[in-house]
Amino acid sequence: MNFPGGKNPIPCPAMGGMTISGTSDRTRGSQAPILIVSAMDSSGAAGMALDLRVIDSMGLAVRCALTAVTVQGDEGVLDAAFLPPGIIRATILTACTDAPGIAGVKVGMLADAPTAMAVAQSLESLAESKIPIVLDPVIRSTSGSPLIDDEGLDILLNRLLPMCFITTPNREEALTLARRLGKKTENEEEAAALLLDLGVGAVLVTGGEGAGKSCIDTLYLPSGDPVSYRHPRAHGQVPRGTGCALSSALAAHAAAGYSLEKAVRSSIDLVAGFIERSTITGNQRLLFPEGRPD
């Protein structure tokens, strides 16, 4: 499918001692928000729409920087338009300079090389200030349509990934990234090691796409043994947007000061709850972070 085709932000302080649950609307406005950098999925099942709902369900404020608008339906991705890099830079700068700053960042679909470069350059100051950045390396849609070009992948790997707290590829995404780095492997641990060598803080390879009664997500660290997280697999049709939800939850938990392993465990458990509440609407199973509608 053929898709149509500033300044760095001011450093912002991390949010200390934040309570994830039970945040009132009054206190929500005083807390540093989570910045979501992702694309709009017109179906509402994934992308920016779901990211915002996840963060809102956790009682947190949010800022958003849109990278693209995708036209998606039952047949997959039908079309897409990418926002100009200058608009993306300006959006991120504005989010970071408005009080009270940014506490954490989730990055999703990057579309192409100019978009990826704009995002990487705009997040440099946040990374230098140790604001946790969570990267969901969106490569293809659920239906198989490409969502980033090869040059964009190169920038993702070499410019953005090294400044990230954690990245959350599924197994196929991890192997694709390894191949882009010149390593043909079917071993996810080897793929994760290559990503860690680039400087990312951790790699969480998700296992929701496999078979069996349980999913196993594996956390790979620069040193020490991998940590596995087992959780029940969704019955029947797999909901869309689980990767978006997981990475958004991770950004929120990391911003709250959770340790890496606690942030991962809490985020996996949270998304498992979303999956339990998921329901079929039309031809898709949708996540409802805010609770299933009556």
PDB file of C-alpha atoms in Angstrom:
ATOM      1  CA  MET A   1       0.000   0.000   0.000  1.00  0.00           C
ATOM      2  CA  ASN A   2       1.317   3.475  -0.858  1.00  0.00           C
ATOM      3  CA  PHE A   3       0.637   6.085   1.813  1.00  0.00           C
ATOM      4  CA  PRO A   4       0.549   9.859   1.135  1.00  0.00           C
ATOM      5  CA  GLY A   5       3.104  11.440   2.341  1.00  0.00           C
ATOM      6  CA  GLY A   6      11.549  23.467  15.478  1.00  0.00           C
ATOM      7  CA  LYS A   7      12.799  23.387  18.468  1.00  0.00           C
ATOM      8  CA  ASN A   8      13.614  20.729  21.051  1.00  0.00           C
ATOM      9  CA  PRO A   9      11.316  20.713  24.072  1.00  0.00           C
ATOM     10  CA  ILE A  10      12.319  22.243  27.388  1.00  0.00           C
ATOM     11  CA  PRO A  11      13.223  19.603  30.017  1.00  0.00           C
ATOM     12  CA  CYS A  12      10.296  18.819  32.307  1.00  0.00           C
ATOM     13  CA  PRO A  13      10.496  17.354  35.831  1.00  0.00           C
ATOM     14  CA  ALA A  14       9.223  13.849  36.502  1.00  0.00           C
ATOM     15  CA  MET A  15       6.176  13.413  38.691  1.00  0.00           C
ATOM     16  CA  GLY A  16       7.049  11.999  42.085  1.00  0.00           C
ATOM     17  CA  GLY A  17       4.770  10.015  44.367  1.00  0.00           C
ATOM     18  CA  MET A  18       1.862   9.926  41.947  1.00  0.00           C
ATOM     19  CA  THR A  19      -1.090   7.725  42.820  1.00  0.00           C
ATOM     20  CA  ILE A  20      -2.356   5.834  39.776  1.00  0.00           C
ATOM     21  CA  SER A  21      -5.856   4.918  40.930  1.00  0.00           C
ATOM     22  CA  GLY A  22      -8.540   7.035  42.516  1.00  0.00           C
ATOM     23  CA  THR A  23      -7.275  10.359  41.160  1.00  0.00           C
ATOM     24  CA  SER A  24      -9.991  12.996  41.234  1.00  0.00           C
ATOM     25  CA  ASP A  25     -10.596  15.430  38.395  1.00  0.00           C
ATOM     26  CA  ARG A  26      -9.366  18.241  40.649  1.00  0.00           C
ATOM     27  CA  THR A  27      -6.012  16.609  41.460  1.00  0.00           C
ATOM     28  CA  ARG A  28      -5.652  15.240  37.933  1.00  0.00           C
ATOM     29  CA  GLY A  29      -5.103  18.750  36.595  1.00  0.00           C
ATOM     30  CA  SER A  30      -2.223  19.439  39.010  1.00  0.00           C
ATOM     31  CA  GLN A  31      -0.224  16.346  38.076  1.00  0.00           C
ATOM     32  CA  ALA A  32       2.271  16.251  35.240  1.00  0.00           C
ATOM     33  CA  PRO A  33       0.547  14.438  32.354  1.00  0.00           C
ATOM     34  CA  ILE A  34       1.565  11.542  30.146  1.00  0.00           C
ATOM     35  CA  LEU A  35       2.496  12.510  26.586  1.00  0.00           C
ATOM     36  CA  ILE A  36       1.093  10.182  23.936  1.00  0.00           C
ATOM     37  CA  VAL A  37       2.787  10.267  20.514  1.00  0.00           C
ATOM     38  CA  SER A  38       0.832   8.026  18.152  1.00  0.00           C
ATOM     39  CA  ALA A  39      -1.544   7.854  15.187  1.00  0.00           C
ATOM     40  CA  MET A  40      -5.315   7.998  14.992  1.00  0.00           C
ATOM     41  CA  ASP A  41      -7.050   4.756  14.030  1.00  0.00           C
ATOM     42  CA  SER A  42     -10.411   5.763  12.569  1.00  0.00           C
ATOM     43  CA  SER A  43     -12.035   2.595  13.927  1.00  0.00           C
ATOM     44  CA  GLY A  44     -11.297   3.747  17.481  1.00  0.00           C
ATOM     45  CA  ALA A  45     -10.057   0.261  18.370  1.00  0.00           C
ATOM     46  CA  ALA A  46      -6.369   1.126  18.679  1.00  0.00           C
ATOM     47  CA  GLY A  47      -3.891   3.970  18.340  1.00  0.00           C
ATOM     48  CA  MET A  48      -4.397   7.393  19.887  1.00  0.00           C
ATOM     49  CA  ALA A  49      -8.080   6.853  20.720  1.00  0.00           C
ATOM     50  CA  LEU A  50      -7.295   3.789  22.838  1.00  0.00           C
ATOM     51  CA  ASP A  51      -4.152   5.335  24.337  1.00  0.00           C
ATOM     52  CA  LEU A  52      -6.178   8.270  25.636  1.00  0.00           C
ATOM     53  CA  ARG A  53      -8.853   6.006  27.108  1.00  0.00           C
ATOM     54  CA  VAL A  54      -6.259   3.875  28.904  1.00  0.00           C
ATOM     55  CA  ILE A  55      -4.561   6.873  30.512  1.00  0.00           C
ATOM     56  CA  ASP A  56      -7.929   8.393  31.409  1.00  0.00           C
ATOM     57  CA  SER A  57      -9.071   5.119  33.013  1.00  0.00           C
ATOM     58  CA  MET A  58      -5.975   5.298  35.252  1.00  0.00           C
ATOM     59  CA  GLY A  59      -7.033   8.725  36.473  1.00  0.00           C
ATOM     60  CA  LEU A  60      -4.205  10.648  34.826  1.00  0.00           C
ATOM     61  CA  ALA A  61      -3.955  13.748  32.693  1.00  0.00           C
ATOM     62  CA  VAL A  62      -2.707  13.405  29.139  1.00  0.00           C
ATOM     63  CA  ARG A  63      -1.186  15.426  26.314  1.00  0.00           C
ATOM     64  CA  CYS A  64      -1.136  14.127  22.750  1.00  0.00           C
ATOM     65  CA  ALA A  65       0.954  14.558  19.617  1.00  0.00           C
ATOM     66  CA  LEU A  66      -0.639  13.028  16.540  1.00  0.00           C
ATOM     67  CA  THR A  67       1.699  11.524  13.926  1.00  0.00           C
ATOM     68  CA  ALA A  68      -0.802  10.294  11.325  1.00  0.00           C
ATOM     69  CA  VAL A  69      -4.450   9.612  10.583  1.00  0.00           C
ATOM     70  CA  THR A  70      -5.234   6.109   9.348  1.00  0.00           C
ATOM     71  CA  VAL A  71      -8.424   4.943   7.674  1.00  0.00           C
ATOM     72  CA  GLN A  72      -9.113   1.505   9.144  1.00  0.00           C
ATOM     73  CA  GLY A  73     -12.057  -0.852   9.032  1.00  0.00           C
ATOM     74  CA  ASP A  74     -12.851  -4.544   8.841  1.00  0.00           C
ATOM     75  CA  GLU A  75     -10.683  -4.849   5.708  1.00  0.00           C
ATOM     76  CA  GLY A  76      -7.624  -3.358   7.403  1.00  0.00           C
ATOM     77  CA  VAL A  77      -5.777  -0.118   6.641  1.00  0.00           C
ATOM     78  CA  LEU A  78      -7.364   1.559   3.612  1.00  0.00           C
ATOM     79  CA  ASP A  79      -5.446   4.833   3.559  1.00  0.00           C
ATOM     80  CA  ALA A  80      -3.326   7.131   5.715  1.00  0.00           C
ATOM     81  CA  ALA A  81      -2.116  10.715   5.865  1.00  0.00           C
ATOM     82  CA  PHE A  82       0.985  11.760   7.785  1.00  0.00           C
ATOM     83  CA  LEU A  83       1.187  15.019   9.707  1.00  0.00           C
ATOM     84  CA  PRO A  84       3.952  17.465   8.722  1.00  0.00           C
ATOM     85  CA  PRO A  85       7.081  17.019  10.878  1.00  0.00           C
ATOM     86  CA  GLY A  86       6.967  20.691  11.881  1.00  0.00           C
ATOM     87  CA  ILE A  87       3.494  20.253  13.355  1.00  0.00           C
ATOM     88  CA  ILE A  88       4.651  17.186  15.294  1.00  0.00           C
ATOM     89  CA  ARG A  89       7.629  19.087  16.726  1.00  0.00           C
ATOM     90  CA  ALA A  90       5.449  22.049  17.668  1.00  0.00           C
ATOM     91  CA  THR A  91       2.868  19.815  19.334  1.00  0.00           C
ATOM     92  CA  ILE A  92       5.476  18.065  21.471  1.00  0.00           C
ATOM     93  CA  LEU A  93       7.143  21.382  22.380  1.00  0.00           C
ATOM     94  CA  THR A  94       3.824  22.884  23.434  1.00  0.00           C
ATOM     95  CA  ALA A  95       2.952  19.838  25.538  1.00  0.00           C
ATOM     96  CA  CYS A  96       6.277  20.064  27.338  1.00  0.00           C
ATOM     97  CA  THR A  97       6.320  23.807  27.949  1.00  0.00           C
ATOM     98  CA  ASP A  98       2.775  23.999  29.322  1.00  0.00           C
ATOM     99  CA  ALA A  99       2.621  23.568  33.119  1.00  0.00           C
ATOM    100  CA  PRO A 100       3.126  21.256  34.894  1.00  0.00           C
ATOM    101  CA  GLY A 101       5.439  19.501  32.386  1.00  0.00           C
ATOM    102  CA  ILE A 102       5.520  15.882  31.231  1.00  0.00           C
ATOM    103  CA  ALA A 103       5.931  12.851  33.517  1.00  0.00           C
ATOM    104  CA  GLY A 104       6.214  10.061  30.947  1.00  0.00           C
ATOM    105  CA  VAL A 105       5.931   9.387  27.222  1.00  0.00           C
ATOM    106  CA  LYS A 106       4.422   6.639  25.092  1.00  0.00           C
ATOM    107  CA  VAL A 107       5.463   6.491  21.422  1.00  0.00           C
ATOM    108  CA  GLY A 108       3.474   4.428  18.927  1.00  0.00           C
ATOM    109  CA  MET A 109       3.131   4.575  15.130  1.00  0.00           C
ATOM    110  CA  LEU A 110       5.840   6.677  13.441  1.00  0.00           C
ATOM    111  CA  ALA A 111       4.824   6.169   9.787  1.00  0.00           C
ATOM    112  CA  ASP A 112       7.983   7.256   7.951  1.00  0.00           C
ATOM    113  CA  ALA A 113      11.503   8.642   8.287  1.00  0.00           C
ATOM    114  CA  PRO A 114      10.614  12.369   8.567  1.00  0.00           C
ATOM    115  CA  THR A 115       8.056  11.586  11.273  1.00  0.00           C
ATOM    116  CA  ALA A 116      10.451   9.345  13.182  1.00  0.00           C
ATOM    117  CA  MET A 117      13.195  11.985  13.035  1.00  0.00           C
ATOM    118  CA  ALA A 118      10.855  14.742  14.213  1.00  0.00           C
ATOM    119  CA  VAL A 119       9.779  12.648  17.198  1.00  0.00           C
ATOM    120  CA  ALA A 120      13.319  11.559  18.084  1.00  0.00           C
ATOM    121  CA  GLN A 121      14.670  15.113  17.953  1.00  0.00           C
ATOM    122  CA  SER A 122      11.752  16.497  19.943  1.00  0.00           C
ATOM    123  CA  LEU A 123      12.130  13.958  22.758  1.00  0.00           C
ATOM    124  CA  GLU A 124      15.889  14.363  23.257  1.00  0.00           C
ATOM    125  CA  SER A 125      15.560  16.876  26.093  1.00  0.00           C
ATOM    126  CA  LEU A 126      13.014  14.725  27.909  1.00  0.00           C
ATOM    127  CA  ALA A 127      15.337  11.732  27.657  1.00  0.00           C
ATOM    128  CA  GLU A 128      18.233  13.794  29.014  1.00  0.00           C
ATOM    129  CA  SER A 129      15.994  14.736  31.955  1.00  0.00           C
ATOM    130  CA  LYS A 130      15.350  11.024  32.632  1.00  0.00           C
ATOM    131  CA  ILE A 131      11.662  11.219  31.748  1.00  0.00           C
ATOM    132  CA  PRO A 132      10.673   7.590  30.967  1.00  0.00           C
ATOM    133  CA  ILE A 133       9.903   6.999  27.289  1.00  0.00           C
ATOM    134  CA  VAL A 134       8.083   3.803  26.288  1.00  0.00           C
ATOM    135  CA  LEU A 135       8.346   2.759  22.635  1.00  0.00           C
ATOM    136  CA  ASP A 136       5.765   0.489  21.026  1.00  0.00           C
ATOM    137  CA  PRO A 137       7.512  -0.281  17.700  1.00  0.00           C
ATOM    138  CA  VAL A 138       4.450  -0.437  15.469  1.00  0.00           C
ATOM    139  CA  ILE A 139       5.545  -2.016  12.181  1.00  0.00           C
ATOM    140  CA  ARG A 140       2.386  -3.560  10.720  1.00  0.00           C
ATOM    141  CA  SER A 141      -1.313  -3.388  11.437  1.00  0.00           C
ATOM    142  CA  THR A 142      -3.207  -6.423  12.674  1.00  0.00           C
ATOM    143  CA  SER A 143      -4.282  -7.006   9.051  1.00  0.00           C
ATOM    144  CA  GLY A 144      -0.661  -6.899   7.847  1.00  0.00           C
ATOM    145  CA  SER A 145      -0.491  -3.415   6.306  1.00  0.00           C
ATOM    146  CA  PRO A 146       2.881  -1.645   6.742  1.00  0.00           C
ATOM    147  CA  LEU A 147       2.779   1.258   9.198  1.00  0.00           C
ATOM    148  CA  ILE A 148       6.394   2.450   8.907  1.00  0.00           C
ATOM    149  CA  ASP A 149       8.912   2.460   6.060  1.00  0.00           C
ATOM    150  CA  ASP A 150      12.433   0.998   6.181  1.00  0.00           C
ATOM    151  CA  GLU A 151      14.107   4.391   6.549  1.00  0.00           C
ATOM    152  CA  GLY A 152      11.763   5.145   9.437  1.00  0.00           C
ATOM    153  CA  LEU A 153      12.775   1.866  11.072  1.00  0.00           C
ATOM    154  CA  ASP A 154      16.423   2.886  10.812  1.00  0.00           C
ATOM    155  CA  ILE A 155      15.737   6.138  12.660  1.00  0.00           C
ATOM    156  CA  LEU A 156      13.591   4.318  15.220  1.00  0.00           C
ATOM    157  CA  LEU A 157      16.471   1.927  15.907  1.00  0.00           C
ATOM    158  CA  ASN A 158      19.388   4.343  15.861  1.00  0.00           C
ATOM    159  CA  ARG A 159      17.935   7.633  17.132  1.00  0.00           C
ATOM    160  CA  LEU A 160      14.835   6.907  19.193  1.00  0.00           C
ATOM    161  CA  LEU A 161      15.377   3.481  20.747  1.00  0.00           C
ATOM    162  CA  PRO A 162      18.595   4.397  22.633  1.00  0.00           C
ATOM    163  CA  MET A 163      16.771   7.095  24.615  1.00  0.00           C
ATOM    164  CA  CYS A 164      13.901   4.814  25.689  1.00  0.00           C
ATOM    165  CA  PHE A 165      13.187   3.355  29.114  1.00  0.00           C
ATOM    166  CA  ILE A 166      11.679   0.239  27.520  1.00  0.00           C
ATOM    167  CA  THR A 167      10.376  -1.032  24.180  1.00  0.00           C
ATOM    168  CA  THR A 168       7.479  -3.474  23.786  1.00  0.00           C
ATOM    169  CA  PRO A 169       7.656  -5.410  20.496  1.00  0.00           C
ATOM    170  CA  ASN A 170       5.712  -8.575  19.936  1.00  0.00           C
ATOM    171  CA  ARG A 171       7.810 -11.516  18.805  1.00  0.00           C
ATOM    172  CA  GLU A 172       7.474 -10.817  15.080  1.00  0.00           C
ATOM    173  CA  GLU A 173       8.299  -7.136  15.573  1.00  0.00           C
ATOM    174  CA  ALA A 174      11.408  -8.056  17.566  1.00  0.00           C
ATOM    175  CA  LEU A 175      12.581 -10.389  14.785  1.00  0.00           C
ATOM    176  CA  THR A 176      11.833  -7.762  12.126  1.00  0.00           C
ATOM    177  CA  LEU A 177      13.918  -5.187  13.990  1.00  0.00           C
ATOM    178  CA  ALA A 178      16.752  -7.713  14.281  1.00  0.00           C
ATOM    179  CA  ARG A 179      16.615  -8.347  10.533  1.00  0.00           C
ATOM    180  CA  ARG A 180      16.787  -4.608   9.910  1.00  0.00           C
ATOM    181  CA  LEU A 181      19.967  -4.631  11.991  1.00  0.00           C
ATOM    182  CA  GLY A 182      21.383  -7.348   9.732  1.00  0.00           C
ATOM    183  CA  LYS A 183      20.698 -10.376  11.946  1.00  0.00           C
ATOM    184  CA  LYS A 184      18.493 -13.109  10.495  1.00  0.00           C
ATOM    185  CA  THR A 185      17.253 -15.000  13.522  1.00  0.00           C
ATOM    186  CA  GLU A 186      14.133 -16.753  14.774  1.00  0.00           C
ATOM    187  CA  ASN A 187      15.330 -16.465  18.377  1.00  0.00           C
ATOM    188  CA  GLU A 188      13.622 -13.645  20.258  1.00  0.00           C
ATOM    189  CA  GLU A 189      16.342 -13.577  22.935  1.00  0.00           C
ATOM    190  CA  GLU A 190      18.972 -12.883  20.262  1.00  0.00           C
ATOM    191  CA  ALA A 191      16.743 -10.177  18.807  1.00  0.00           C
ATOM    192  CA  ALA A 192      16.243  -8.591  22.230  1.00  0.00           C
ATOM    193  CA  ALA A 193      20.008  -8.636  22.849  1.00  0.00           C
ATOM    194  CA  LEU A 194      20.571  -6.679  19.633  1.00  0.00           C
ATOM    195  CA  LEU A 195      18.071  -4.040  20.747  1.00  0.00           C
ATOM    196  CA  LEU A 196      19.649  -3.829  24.202  1.00  0.00           C
ATOM    197  CA  ASP A 197      23.034  -3.294  22.570  1.00  0.00           C
ATOM    198  CA  LEU A 198      21.618  -0.108  21.030  1.00  0.00           C
ATOM    199  CA  GLY A 199      21.063   1.330  24.504  1.00  0.00           C
ATOM    200  CA  VAL A 200      17.374   0.823  25.320  1.00  0.00           C
ATOM    201  CA  GLY A 201      16.787   0.207  29.028  1.00  0.00           C
ATOM    202  CA  ALA A 202      14.786  -3.006  28.606  1.00  0.00           C
ATOM    203  CA  VAL A 203      12.920  -5.053  26.001  1.00  0.00           C
ATOM    204  CA  LEU A 204       9.530  -6.606  26.763  1.00  0.00           C
ATOM    205  CA  VAL A 205       8.668  -9.158  24.067  1.00  0.00           C
ATOM    206  CA  THR A 206       4.955  -9.856  24.226  1.00  0.00           C
ATOM    207  CA  GLY A 207       3.537 -13.285  23.469  1.00  0.00           C
ATOM    208  CA  GLY A 208      -0.120 -12.635  22.802  1.00  0.00           C
ATOM    209  CA  GLU A 209       0.106 -13.697  19.153  1.00  0.00           C
ATOM    210  CA  GLY A 210       1.044 -17.344  19.846  1.00  0.00           C
ATOM    211  CA  ALA A 211      -0.978 -20.444  20.687  1.00  0.00           C
ATOM    212  CA  GLY A 212      -1.822 -22.212  23.936  1.00  0.00           C
ATOM    213  CA  LYS A 213      -3.913 -21.381  26.988  1.00  0.00           C
ATOM    214  CA  SER A 214      -1.380 -18.930  28.413  1.00  0.00           C
ATOM    215  CA  CYS A 215       0.568 -15.957  27.092  1.00  0.00           C
ATOM    216  CA  ILE A 216       4.151 -15.471  28.166  1.00  0.00           C
ATOM    217  CA  ASP A 217       5.618 -11.987  27.962  1.00  0.00           C
ATOM    218  CA  THR A 218       9.378 -11.906  28.514  1.00  0.00           C
ATOM    219  CA  LEU A 219      11.371  -8.997  29.907  1.00  0.00           C
ATOM    220  CA  TYR A 220      14.975  -8.838  28.706  1.00  0.00           C
ATOM    221  CA  LEU A 221      17.466  -6.701  30.616  1.00  0.00           C
ATOM    222  CA  PRO A 222      21.050  -5.606  29.889  1.00  0.00           C
ATOM    223  CA  SER A 223      22.255  -7.993  32.605  1.00  0.00           C
ATOM    224  CA  GLY A 224      20.748 -10.926  34.451  1.00  0.00           C
ATOM    225  CA  ASP A 225      18.267 -13.564  33.385  1.00  0.00           C
ATOM    226  CA  PRO A 226      15.080 -12.775  31.454  1.00  0.00           C
ATOM    227  CA  VAL A 227      11.909 -12.414  33.524  1.00  0.00           C
ATOM    228  CA  SER A 228       8.761 -14.179  32.277  1.00  0.00           C
ATOM    229  CA  TYR A 229       5.192 -13.073  32.974  1.00  0.00           C
ATOM    230  CA  ARG A 230       2.494 -15.670  32.362  1.00  0.00           C
ATOM    231  CA  HIS A 231      -1.149 -14.686  32.031  1.00  0.00           C
ATOM    232  CA  PRO A 232      -4.303 -16.261  30.535  1.00  0.00           C
ATOM    233  CA  ARG A 233      -4.792 -15.956  26.803  1.00  0.00           C
ATOM    234  CA  ALA A 234      -7.968 -14.287  25.551  1.00  0.00           C
ATOM    235  CA  HIS A 235     -10.624 -16.783  24.477  1.00  0.00           C
ATOM    236  CA  GLY A 236     -11.896 -16.575  20.916  1.00  0.00           C
ATOM    237  CA  GLN A 237     -11.173 -13.507  18.832  1.00  0.00           C
ATOM    238  CA  VAL A 238      -8.136 -11.571  20.051  1.00  0.00           C
ATOM    239  CA  PRO A 239      -8.986  -7.943  20.900  1.00  0.00           C
ATOM    240  CA  ARG A 240      -7.319  -5.204  18.878  1.00  0.00           C
ATOM    241  CA  GLY A 241      -5.139  -2.640  20.564  1.00  0.00           C
ATOM    242  CA  THR A 242      -3.565  -4.721  23.326  1.00  0.00           C
ATOM    243  CA  GLY A 243      -0.073  -3.492  22.400  1.00  0.00           C
ATOM    244  CA  CYS A 244      -1.229   0.125  22.465  1.00  0.00           C
ATOM    245  CA  ALA A 245      -2.877  -0.367  25.850  1.00  0.00           C
ATOM    246  CA  LEU A 246       0.151  -2.112  27.355  1.00  0.00           C
ATOM    247  CA  SER A 247       2.659   0.541  26.315  1.00  0.00           C
ATOM    248  CA  SER A 248       0.396   3.371  27.501  1.00  0.00           C
ATOM    249  CA  ALA A 249      -0.054   1.698  30.880  1.00  0.00           C
ATOM    250  CA  LEU A 250       3.707   1.185  31.123  1.00  0.00           C
ATOM    251  CA  ALA A 251       4.334   4.884  30.508  1.00  0.00           C
ATOM    252  CA  ALA A 252       1.926   5.769  33.311  1.00  0.00           C
ATOM    253  CA  HIS A 253       3.365   3.273  35.788  1.00  0.00           C
ATOM    254  CA  ALA A 254       6.945   4.295  34.982  1.00  0.00           C
ATOM    255  CA  ALA A 255       6.019   7.958  35.440  1.00  0.00           C
ATOM    256  CA  ALA A 256       4.601   7.078  38.858  1.00  0.00           C
ATOM    257  CA  GLY A 257       8.010   5.830  39.947  1.00  0.00           C
ATOM    258  CA  TYR A 258       7.293   2.104  39.837  1.00  0.00           C
ATOM    259  CA  SER A 259      10.340  -0.127  39.519  1.00  0.00           C
ATOM    260  CA  LEU A 260      10.776  -1.628  36.057  1.00  0.00           C
ATOM    261  CA  GLU A 261       9.536  -5.093  36.994  1.00  0.00           C
ATOM    262  CA  LYS A 262       6.612  -3.720  39.032  1.00  0.00           C
ATOM    263  CA  ALA A 263       5.632  -1.415  36.170  1.00  0.00           C
ATOM    264  CA  VAL A 264       5.655  -4.353  33.752  1.00  0.00           C
ATOM    265  CA  ARG A 265       3.687  -6.650  36.058  1.00  0.00           C
ATOM    266  CA  SER A 266       1.122  -3.955  36.898  1.00  0.00           C
ATOM    267  CA  SER A 267       0.656  -3.047  33.238  1.00  0.00           C
ATOM    268  CA  ILE A 268       0.225  -6.669  32.139  1.00  0.00           C
ATOM    269  CA  ASP A 269      -2.356  -7.224  34.883  1.00  0.00           C
ATOM    270  CA  LEU A 270      -4.194  -4.040  33.938  1.00  0.00           C
ATOM    271  CA  VAL A 271      -4.450  -5.010  30.268  1.00  0.00           C
ATOM    272  CA  ALA A 272      -5.537  -8.537  31.251  1.00  0.00           C
ATOM    273  CA  GLY A 273      -8.470  -6.879  33.011  1.00  0.00           C
ATOM    274  CA  PHE A 274      -9.262  -4.863  29.891  1.00  0.00           C
ATOM    275  CA  ILE A 275      -9.278  -8.090  27.874  1.00  0.00           C
ATOM    276  CA  GLU A 276     -11.685  -9.734  30.333  1.00  0.00           C
ATOM    277  CA  ARG A 277     -14.073  -6.803  29.813  1.00  0.00           C
ATOM    278  CA  SER A 278     -13.661  -6.774  26.027  1.00  0.00           C
ATOM    279  CA  THR A 279     -16.702  -7.294  23.865  1.00  0.00           C
ATOM    280  CA  ILE A 280     -17.460  -7.921  20.203  1.00  0.00           C
ATOM    281  CA  THR A 281     -18.775  -4.874  18.379  1.00  0.00           C
ATOM    282  CA  GLY A 282     -19.509  -5.484  14.721  1.00  0.00           C
ATOM    283  CA  ASN A 283     -16.689  -7.681  13.439  1.00  0.00           C
ATOM    284  CA  GLN A 284     -14.125  -6.710  16.058  1.00  0.00           C
ATOM    285  CA  ARG A 285     -13.453  -7.461  19.714  1.00  0.00           C
ATOM    286  CA  LEU A 286     -12.799  -4.144  21.428  1.00  0.00           C
ATOM    287  CA  LEU A 287     -11.089  -3.221  24.673  1.00  0.00           C
ATOM    288  CA  PHE A 288     -12.978  -1.062  27.160  1.00  0.00           C
ATOM    289  CA  PRO A 289     -10.481   0.340  29.694  1.00  0.00           C
ATOM    290  CA  GLU A 290     -13.189   2.530  31.220  1.00  0.00           C
ATOM    291  CA  GLY A 291     -15.545  -0.408  31.779  1.00  0.00           C
ATOM    292  CA  ARG A 292     -17.827  -2.254  29.385  1.00  0.00           C
ATOM    293  CA  PRO A 293     -20.878  -0.229  28.346  1.00  0.00           C
ATOM    294  CA  ASP A 294     -24.337  -1.497  29.303  1.00  0.00           C
TER     295      ASP A 294
END
